[in-house]
Amino acid sequence: MKYWYRRGPVAWLLWPSSLLFRIVVLGRRLLYRVRLLPSAHPGIPVIVVGNLTVGGSGKTPLALWVAEFLKGKGWSPAIVSRGYGGSAAGPRAATLADDAGQVGDEPIVLSRRSGCPVWVGADRLAVIEALRGQHPEVDVLVLDDGLQHYRLRRDIEIAVVDSRGFGNGFLLPAGPLREPPRRLRSVDAVVSHGSALKGYAMELEGETVHRMTDARERRPVQSFRGQKVHAVAGIGHPERFFLHLTRLGVRVVPHPFADHHRLIPGELDFGDDAPVMMTEKDAVKLRRYGRANWWVLPVTAQLDPAFGDWLMGKLRGKLQG
């Protein structure tokens, strides 16, 4: 909602509710800190990737990067997700064969791209218990969007902040914040995805699309330079996707949808035969209905090289401590 990015009449009207939400958030976190609310640790390192705002900021690509990086260093990671947008209460595995309506769109992308066990469910502790029962080799956990899930004790907290920053600075429902900005003082690392904040820099890169009906057929996005393309994005910040395509020379006709929107084929009928490009997250919801002029753009997180060194040092320190 656009009022989240300004302090207009609607935001001020909702501000009293936002203040109440702030009190609840701070009180809840305090109760977990003093152990009046129960929490537990699974016994292996837990790395949480999250943010302070609602909507996408790059958490999932970063969680994927962390899992792949750890695999490359000899670890056996698993990824745990809420499975937002899915109907399954969990715990359950999310695989490429699953339906996004059951397990969510992001877990399917994570499963396909990482090659790691990916499990979903609202109760992350129960999910981890079930996951480890099936995968005893797992020795580190990566949580996609778990910063506010305090029932699970964690070893490393990583917060992502994108170019939108903190919006109007208000907490829900008057603004986009789930926690106050000062929460960043207590995380272990801030990853800056185009934000003005200091942190480890992250960029999302993707310059090759594949045809929806045959992923083996790939083309550079720039091969569509100057051509009219319908760009579809049901993500937290669809403008980022549209701008990315525009920078690659595509003549974009933008079609934004709400984050995790359950796309149906009819919503992609735009009355002409121009190509349709969509995010990988949206494509998993439409894979049973692929059409020859639908193209998918996967993106990959690129991190400051110092971030990997920091992460390994932090993990070694936790194991030695």
PDB file of N, CA, C and O in Angstrom, residues 225-265:
ATOM      1  N   ARG A 225      15.519  -6.667 -26.671  1.00  0.00           N
ATOM      2  CA  ARG A 225      15.741  -5.221 -26.625  1.00  0.00           C
ATOM      3  C   ARG A 225      14.839  -4.496 -27.626  1.00  0.00           C
ATOM      4  O   ARG A 225      14.741  -4.862 -28.798  1.00  0.00           O
ATOM      5  N   GLY A 226      14.170  -3.456 -27.130  1.00  0.00           N
ATOM      6  CA  GLY A 226      13.291  -2.647 -27.952  1.00  0.00           C
ATOM      7  C   GLY A 226      11.935  -3.260 -28.220  1.00  0.00           C
ATOM      8  O   GLY A 226      11.067  -2.621 -28.829  1.00  0.00           O
ATOM      9  N   GLN A 227      11.744  -4.485 -27.741  1.00  0.00           N
ATOM     10  CA  GLN A 227      10.504  -5.200 -28.015  1.00  0.00           C
ATOM     11  C   GLN A 227       9.512  -5.009 -26.865  1.00  0.00           C
ATOM     12  O   GLN A 227       9.893  -4.960 -25.691  1.00  0.00           O
ATOM     13  N   LYS A 228       8.253  -4.916 -27.189  1.00  0.00           N
ATOM     14  CA  LYS A 228       7.204  -4.832 -26.166  1.00  0.00           C
ATOM     15  C   LYS A 228       7.085  -6.171 -25.456  1.00  0.00           C
ATOM     16  O   LYS A 228       6.958  -7.225 -26.079  1.00  0.00           O
ATOM     17  N   VAL A 229       7.132  -6.118 -24.125  1.00  0.00           N
ATOM     18  CA  VAL A 229       7.035  -7.323 -23.308  1.00  0.00           C
ATOM     19  C   VAL A 229       6.106  -7.044 -22.133  1.00  0.00           C
ATOM     20  O   VAL A 229       6.231  -6.016 -21.460  1.00  0.00           O
ATOM     21  N   HIS A 230       5.179  -7.958 -21.870  1.00  0.00           N
ATOM     22  CA  HIS A 230       4.340  -7.876 -20.679  1.00  0.00           C
ATOM     23  C   HIS A 230       5.130  -8.455 -19.498  1.00  0.00           C
ATOM     24  O   HIS A 230       5.498  -9.642 -19.525  1.00  0.00           O
ATOM     25  N   ALA A 231       5.410  -7.630 -18.505  1.00  0.00           N
ATOM     26  CA  ALA A 231       6.176  -8.070 -17.337  1.00  0.00           C
ATOM     27  C   ALA A 231       5.218  -8.299 -16.174  1.00  0.00           C
ATOM     28  O   ALA A 231       4.469  -7.400 -15.785  1.00  0.00           O
ATOM     29  N   VAL A 232       5.242  -9.510 -15.628  1.00  0.00           N
ATOM     30  CA  VAL A 232       4.331  -9.924 -14.563  1.00  0.00           C
ATOM     31  C   VAL A 232       5.134 -10.178 -13.299  1.00  0.00           C
ATOM     32  O   VAL A 232       6.137 -10.915 -13.334  1.00  0.00           O
ATOM     33  N   ALA A 233       4.707  -9.587 -12.185  1.00  0.00           N
ATOM     34  CA  ALA A 233       5.433  -9.773 -10.925  1.00  0.00           C
ATOM     35  C   ALA A 233       4.470  -9.731  -9.748  1.00  0.00           C
ATOM     36  O   ALA A 233       3.870  -8.688  -9.463  1.00  0.00           O
ATOM     37  N   GLY A 234       4.330 -10.864  -9.070  1.00  0.00           N
ATOM     38  CA  GLY A 234       3.563 -10.928  -7.837  1.00  0.00           C
ATOM     39  C   GLY A 234       4.510 -11.094  -6.671  1.00  0.00           C
ATOM     40  O   GLY A 234       4.519 -12.122  -5.983  1.00  0.00           O
ATOM     41  N   ILE A 235       5.346 -10.093  -6.459  1.00  0.00           N
ATOM     42  CA  ILE A 235       6.376 -10.118  -5.417  1.00  0.00           C
ATOM     43  C   ILE A 235       6.223  -8.877  -4.538  1.00  0.00           C
ATOM     44  O   ILE A 235       5.402  -8.003  -4.821  1.00  0.00           O
ATOM     45  N   GLY A 236       7.021  -8.801  -3.492  1.00  0.00           N
ATOM     46  CA  GLY A 236       6.885  -7.702  -2.557  1.00  0.00           C
ATOM     47  C   GLY A 236       7.197  -6.343  -3.140  1.00  0.00           C
ATOM     48  O   GLY A 236       6.639  -5.331  -2.721  1.00  0.00           O
ATOM     49  N   HIS A 237       8.094  -6.298  -4.119  1.00  0.00           N
ATOM     50  CA  HIS A 237       8.506  -5.029  -4.731  1.00  0.00           C
ATOM     51  C   HIS A 237       8.560  -5.230  -6.244  1.00  0.00           C
ATOM     52  O   HIS A 237       9.632  -5.310  -6.831  1.00  0.00           O
ATOM     53  N   PRO A 238       7.395  -5.310  -6.902  1.00  0.00           N
ATOM     54  CA  PRO A 238       7.392  -5.611  -8.342  1.00  0.00           C
ATOM     55  C   PRO A 238       8.112  -4.585  -9.190  1.00  0.00           C
ATOM     56  O   PRO A 238       8.643  -4.905 -10.261  1.00  0.00           O
ATOM     57  N   GLU A 239       8.159  -3.333  -8.714  1.00  0.00           N
ATOM     58  CA  GLU A 239       8.840  -2.292  -9.487  1.00  0.00           C
ATOM     59  C   GLU A 239      10.294  -2.636  -9.725  1.00  0.00           C
ATOM     60  O   GLU A 239      10.878  -2.244 -10.750  1.00  0.00           O
ATOM     61  N   ARG A 240      10.905  -3.369  -8.806  1.00  0.00           N
ATOM     62  CA  ARG A 240      12.309  -3.753  -8.976  1.00  0.00           C
ATOM     63  C   ARG A 240      12.473  -4.659 -10.201  1.00  0.00           C
ATOM     64  O   ARG A 240      13.429  -4.532 -10.960  1.00  0.00           O
ATOM     65  N   PHE A 241      11.537  -5.558 -10.381  1.00  0.00           N
ATOM     66  CA  PHE A 241      11.566  -6.463 -11.530  1.00  0.00           C
ATOM     67  C   PHE A 241      11.379  -5.685 -12.832  1.00  0.00           C
ATOM     68  O   PHE A 241      12.113  -5.894 -13.808  1.00  0.00           O
ATOM     69  N   PHE A 242      10.435  -4.764 -12.842  1.00  0.00           N
ATOM     70  CA  PHE A 242      10.181  -3.979 -14.046  1.00  0.00           C
ATOM     71  C   PHE A 242      11.393  -3.111 -14.410  1.00  0.00           C
ATOM     72  O   PHE A 242      11.765  -2.999 -15.585  1.00  0.00           O
ATOM     73  N   LEU A 243      11.996  -2.512 -13.402  1.00  0.00           N
ATOM     74  CA  LEU A 243      13.159  -1.661 -13.645  1.00  0.00           C
ATOM     75  C   LEU A 243      14.332  -2.473 -14.167  1.00  0.00           C
ATOM     76  O   LEU A 243      15.075  -2.023 -15.053  1.00  0.00           O
ATOM     77  N   HIS A 244      14.492  -3.673 -13.636  1.00  0.00           N
ATOM     78  CA  HIS A 244      15.585  -4.543 -14.083  1.00  0.00           C
ATOM     79  C   HIS A 244      15.452  -4.855 -15.574  1.00  0.00           C
ATOM     80  O   HIS A 244      16.436  -4.764 -16.331  1.00  0.00           O
ATOM     81  N   LEU A 245      14.254  -5.184 -16.004  1.00  0.00           N
ATOM     82  CA  LEU A 245      14.031  -5.479 -17.418  1.00  0.00           C
ATOM     83  C   LEU A 245      14.234  -4.239 -18.275  1.00  0.00           C
ATOM     84  O   LEU A 245      14.802  -4.306 -19.373  1.00  0.00           O
ATOM     85  N   THR A 246      13.769  -3.092 -17.781  1.00  0.00           N
ATOM     86  CA  THR A 246      13.930  -1.841 -18.527  1.00  0.00           C
ATOM     87  C   THR A 246      15.400  -1.524 -18.746  1.00  0.00           C
ATOM     88  O   THR A 246      15.808  -1.101 -19.844  1.00  0.00           O
ATOM     89  N   ARG A 247      16.223  -1.746 -17.720  1.00  0.00           N
ATOM     90  CA  ARG A 247      17.653  -1.476 -17.834  1.00  0.00           C
ATOM     91  C   ARG A 247      18.322  -2.379 -18.859  1.00  0.00           C
ATOM     92  O   ARG A 247      19.372  -2.031 -19.406  1.00  0.00           O
ATOM     93  N   LEU A 248      17.710  -3.542 -19.115  1.00  0.00           N
ATOM     94  CA  LEU A 248      18.263  -4.465 -20.107  1.00  0.00           C
ATOM     95  C   LEU A 248      17.709  -4.184 -21.497  1.00  0.00           C
ATOM     96  O   LEU A 248      17.948  -4.961 -22.426  1.00  0.00           O
ATOM     97  N   GLY A 249      16.968  -3.103 -21.636  1.00  0.00           N
ATOM     98  CA  GLY A 249      16.533  -2.658 -22.953  1.00  0.00           C
ATOM     99  C   GLY A 249      15.157  -3.100 -23.378  1.00  0.00           C
ATOM    100  O   GLY A 249      14.735  -2.822 -24.507  1.00  0.00           O
ATOM    101  N   VAL A 250      14.415  -3.782 -22.497  1.00  0.00           N
ATOM    102  CA  VAL A 250      13.088  -4.263 -22.841  1.00  0.00           C
ATOM    103  C   VAL A 250      12.070  -3.120 -22.712  1.00  0.00           C
ATOM    104  O   VAL A 250      12.157  -2.302 -21.792  1.00  0.00           O
ATOM    105  N   ARG A 251      11.116  -3.074 -23.624  1.00  0.00           N
ATOM    106  CA  ARG A 251      10.029  -2.093 -23.553  1.00  0.00           C
ATOM    107  C   ARG A 251       8.919  -2.717 -22.707  1.00  0.00           C
ATOM    108  O   ARG A 251       8.090  -3.479 -23.205  1.00  0.00           O
ATOM    109  N   VAL A 252       8.917  -2.386 -21.419  1.00  0.00           N
ATOM    110  CA  VAL A 252       8.102  -3.088 -20.426  1.00  0.00           C
ATOM    111  C   VAL A 252       6.689  -2.521 -20.361  1.00  0.00           C
ATOM    112  O   VAL A 252       6.490  -1.313 -20.252  1.00  0.00           O
ATOM    113  N   VAL A 253       5.717  -3.439 -20.387  1.00  0.00           N
ATOM    114  CA  VAL A 253       4.344  -3.125 -20.008  1.00  0.00           C
ATOM    115  C   VAL A 253       4.134  -3.797 -18.649  1.00  0.00           C
ATOM    116  O   VAL A 253       4.031  -5.025 -18.569  1.00  0.00           O
ATOM    117  N   PRO A 254       4.127  -3.043 -17.549  1.00  0.00           N
ATOM    118  CA  PRO A 254       4.124  -3.654 -16.213  1.00  0.00           C
ATOM    119  C   PRO A 254       2.745  -4.166 -15.794  1.00  0.00           C
ATOM    120  O   PRO A 254       1.726  -3.530 -16.057  1.00  0.00           O
ATOM    121  N   HIS A 255       2.762  -5.321 -15.131  1.00  0.00           N
ATOM    122  CA  HIS A 255       1.538  -5.905 -14.577  1.00  0.00           C
ATOM    123  C   HIS A 255       1.848  -6.363 -13.151  1.00  0.00           C
ATOM    124  O   HIS A 255       2.202  -7.530 -12.925  1.00  0.00           O
ATOM    125  N   PRO A 256       1.764  -5.459 -12.176  1.00  0.00           N
ATOM    126  CA  PRO A 256       2.067  -5.834 -10.792  1.00  0.00           C
ATOM    127  C   PRO A 256       0.892  -6.548 -10.124  1.00  0.00           C
ATOM    128  O   PRO A 256      -0.275  -6.228 -10.376  1.00  0.00           O
ATOM    129  N   PHE A 257       1.209  -7.510  -9.291  1.00  0.00           N
ATOM    130  CA  PHE A 257       0.227  -8.208  -8.479  1.00  0.00           C
ATOM    131  C   PHE A 257       0.720  -8.204  -7.036  1.00  0.00           C
ATOM    132  O   PHE A 257       1.891  -7.967  -6.758  1.00  0.00           O
ATOM    133  N   ALA A 258      -0.190  -8.484  -6.115  1.00  0.00           N
ATOM    134  CA  ALA A 258       0.180  -8.536  -4.700  1.00  0.00           C
ATOM    135  C   ALA A 258       1.175  -9.661  -4.459  1.00  0.00           C
ATOM    136  O   ALA A 258       1.197 -10.668  -5.190  1.00  0.00           O
ATOM    137  N   ASP A 259       1.993  -9.506  -3.434  1.00  0.00           N
ATOM    138  CA  ASP A 259       2.970 -10.531  -3.083  1.00  0.00           C
ATOM    139  C   ASP A 259       2.253 -11.852  -2.810  1.00  0.00           C
ATOM    140  O   ASP A 259       1.250 -11.893  -2.090  1.00  0.00           O
ATOM    141  N   HIS A 260       2.754 -12.936  -3.384  1.00  0.00           N
ATOM    142  CA  HIS A 260       2.202 -14.293  -3.253  1.00  0.00           C
ATOM    143  C   HIS A 260       0.832 -14.448  -3.914  1.00  0.00           C
ATOM    144  O   HIS A 260       0.125 -15.424  -3.647  1.00  0.00           O
ATOM    145  N   HIS A 261       0.448 -13.508  -4.761  1.00  0.00           N
ATOM    146  CA  HIS A 261      -0.839 -13.623  -5.445  1.00  0.00           C
ATOM    147  C   HIS A 261      -0.911 -14.930  -6.225  1.00  0.00           C
ATOM    148  O   HIS A 261       0.034 -15.303  -6.917  1.00  0.00           O
ATOM    149  N   ARG A 262      -2.035 -15.628  -6.117  1.00  0.00           N
ATOM    150  CA  ARG A 262      -2.202 -16.906  -6.809  1.00  0.00           C
ATOM    151  C   ARG A 262      -2.649 -16.642  -8.241  1.00  0.00           C
ATOM    152  O   ARG A 262      -3.845 -16.552  -8.532  1.00  0.00           O
ATOM    153  N   LEU A 263      -1.699 -16.509  -9.102  1.00  0.00           N
ATOM    154  CA  LEU A 263      -1.979 -16.203 -10.498  1.00  0.00           C
ATOM    155  C   LEU A 263      -2.751 -17.333 -11.164  1.00  0.00           C
ATOM    156  O   LEU A 263      -2.528 -18.510 -10.875  1.00  0.00           O
ATOM    157  N   ILE A 264      -3.644 -16.945 -12.068  1.00  0.00           N
ATOM    158  CA  ILE A 264      -4.332 -17.902 -12.915  1.00  0.00           C
ATOM    159  C   ILE A 264      -4.058 -17.503 -14.360  1.00  0.00           C
ATOM    160  O   ILE A 264      -3.783 -16.334 -14.654  1.00  0.00           O
ATOM    161  N   PRO A 265      -4.101 -18.466 -15.285  1.00  0.00           N
ATOM    162  CA  PRO A 265      -3.714 -18.162 -16.666  1.00  0.00           C
ATOM    163  C   PRO A 265      -4.467 -16.992 -17.280  1.00  0.00           C
ATOM    164  O   PRO A 265      -3.882 -16.206 -18.042  1.00  0.00           O
TER     165      PRO A 265
END
